[in-house]
């Protein structure tokens, strides 16, 4: 059984100090509201939330870079 990308992806880096964050919670999908993961930076106490569905869509939409000749 394969694990979804959102479960295997590394936590995001803190937007303020750049240090890795730790996942502290998960808000389930309810109605029209999407699934949200909540992360915290231990260094500066910054809280960050990530919607994995939107993150995966952004990864899929990125244009493929081809080397110049």
PDB file of C-alpha atoms in Angstrom:
ATOM      1  CA  UNK A   1       0.000   0.000   0.000  1.00  0.00           C
ATOM      2  CA  UNK A   2       1.465   3.364  -0.994  1.00  0.00           C
ATOM      3  CA  UNK A   3       1.493   6.370   1.295  1.00  0.00           C
ATOM      4  CA  UNK A   4       0.212   9.729  -0.040  1.00  0.00           C
ATOM      5  CA  UNK A   5       2.836  12.372  -0.843  1.00  0.00           C
ATOM      6  CA  UNK A   6       1.581  14.604   1.984  1.00  0.00           C
ATOM      7  CA  UNK A   7       2.380  11.868   4.526  1.00  0.00           C
ATOM      8  CA  UNK A   8       5.948  11.344   3.295  1.00  0.00           C
ATOM      9  CA  UNK A   9       6.910  14.970   2.614  1.00  0.00           C
ATOM     10  CA  UNK A  10       9.281  16.760   4.962  1.00  0.00           C
ATOM     11  CA  UNK A  11       7.871  19.479   7.225  1.00  0.00           C
ATOM     12  CA  UNK A  12       8.214  23.026   5.889  1.00  0.00           C
ATOM     13  CA  UNK A  13      11.004  25.324   7.023  1.00  0.00           C
ATOM     14  CA  UNK A  14      10.161  28.290   9.234  1.00  0.00           C
ATOM     15  CA  UNK A  15       9.448  31.443   7.215  1.00  0.00           C
ATOM     16  CA  UNK A  16      11.208  33.627   9.809  1.00  0.00           C
ATOM     17  CA  UNK A  17      14.366  31.786  10.859  1.00  0.00           C
ATOM     18  CA  UNK A  18      14.650  28.988   8.263  1.00  0.00           C
ATOM     19  CA  UNK A  19      14.900  26.158  10.797  1.00  0.00           C
ATOM     20  CA  UNK A  20      12.830  22.997  10.274  1.00  0.00           C
ATOM     21  CA  UNK A  21       9.437  22.803  11.947  1.00  0.00           C
ATOM     22  CA  UNK A  22       7.653  20.038  13.856  1.00  0.00           C
ATOM     23  CA  UNK A  23       4.106  18.886  13.101  1.00  0.00           C
ATOM     24  CA  UNK A  24       1.973  19.528  16.168  1.00  0.00           C
ATOM     25  CA  UNK A  25      -1.473  18.777  14.806  1.00  0.00           C
ATOM     26  CA  UNK A  26      -3.848  17.903  12.031  1.00  0.00           C
ATOM     27  CA  UNK A  27      -7.218  19.555  11.441  1.00  0.00           C
ATOM     28  CA  UNK A  28      -9.490  17.084   9.622  1.00  0.00           C
ATOM     29  CA  UNK A  29     -11.411  17.865   6.467  1.00  0.00           C
ATOM     30  CA  UNK A  30     -14.920  19.016   7.372  1.00  0.00           C
ATOM     31  CA  UNK A  31     -17.426  20.001   4.726  1.00  0.00           C
ATOM     32  CA  UNK A  32     -15.787  22.403   2.268  1.00  0.00           C
ATOM     33  CA  UNK A  33     -12.816  23.113   4.550  1.00  0.00           C
ATOM     34  CA  UNK A  34      -9.714  21.167   3.431  1.00  0.00           C
ATOM     35  CA  UNK A  35      -7.386  19.032   5.540  1.00  0.00           C
ATOM     36  CA  UNK A  36      -4.781  21.215   7.298  1.00  0.00           C
ATOM     37  CA  UNK A  37      -1.506  20.232   8.986  1.00  0.00           C
ATOM     38  CA  UNK A  38      -0.183  22.554  11.715  1.00  0.00           C
ATOM     39  CA  UNK A  39       3.562  22.975  12.288  1.00  0.00           C
ATOM     40  CA  UNK A  40       5.560  24.868  14.935  1.00  0.00           C
ATOM     41  CA  UNK A  41       9.115  26.190  14.914  1.00  0.00           C
ATOM     42  CA  UNK A  42      10.758  25.436  18.262  1.00  0.00           C
ATOM     43  CA  UNK A  43      13.322  28.215  17.812  1.00  0.00           C
ATOM     44  CA  UNK A  44      10.993  31.188  17.313  1.00  0.00           C
ATOM     45  CA  UNK A  45       7.539  29.727  18.166  1.00  0.00           C
ATOM     46  CA  UNK A  46       6.163  30.551  14.705  1.00  0.00           C
ATOM     47  CA  UNK A  47       3.024  28.535  13.822  1.00  0.00           C
ATOM     48  CA  UNK A  48       2.508  27.509  10.179  1.00  0.00           C
ATOM     49  CA  UNK A  49      -0.374  25.679   8.547  1.00  0.00           C
ATOM     50  CA  UNK A  50      -0.226  23.699   5.305  1.00  0.00           C
ATOM     51  CA  UNK A  51      -3.056  22.396   3.156  1.00  0.00           C
ATOM     52  CA  UNK A  52      -1.463  19.297   1.576  1.00  0.00           C
ATOM     53  CA  UNK A  53      -4.006  19.124  -1.253  1.00  0.00           C
ATOM     54  CA  UNK A  54      -3.091  22.620  -2.438  1.00  0.00           C
ATOM     55  CA  UNK A  55       0.613  21.926  -1.959  1.00  0.00           C
ATOM     56  CA  UNK A  56       0.375  18.811  -4.154  1.00  0.00           C
ATOM     57  CA  UNK A  57      -1.550  20.776  -6.814  1.00  0.00           C
ATOM     58  CA  UNK A  58       1.165  23.443  -6.848  1.00  0.00           C
ATOM     59  CA  UNK A  59       3.829  20.772  -7.326  1.00  0.00           C
ATOM     60  CA  UNK A  60       1.905  19.264 -10.238  1.00  0.00           C
ATOM     61  CA  UNK A  61       1.378  22.665 -11.897  1.00  0.00           C
ATOM     62  CA  UNK A  62       5.040  23.681 -11.847  1.00  0.00           C
ATOM     63  CA  UNK A  63       6.447  23.851 -15.345  1.00  0.00           C
ATOM     64  CA  UNK A  64       9.116  21.326 -16.183  1.00  0.00           C
ATOM     65  CA  UNK A  65      12.495  22.981 -16.592  1.00  0.00           C
ATOM     66  CA  UNK A  66      14.444  21.766 -19.533  1.00  0.00           C
ATOM     67  CA  UNK A  67      18.163  22.454 -19.913  1.00  0.00           C
ATOM     68  CA  UNK A  68      19.124  25.040 -22.499  1.00  0.00           C
ATOM     69  CA  UNK A  69      21.214  23.977 -25.409  1.00  0.00           C
TER      70      UNK A  69
END
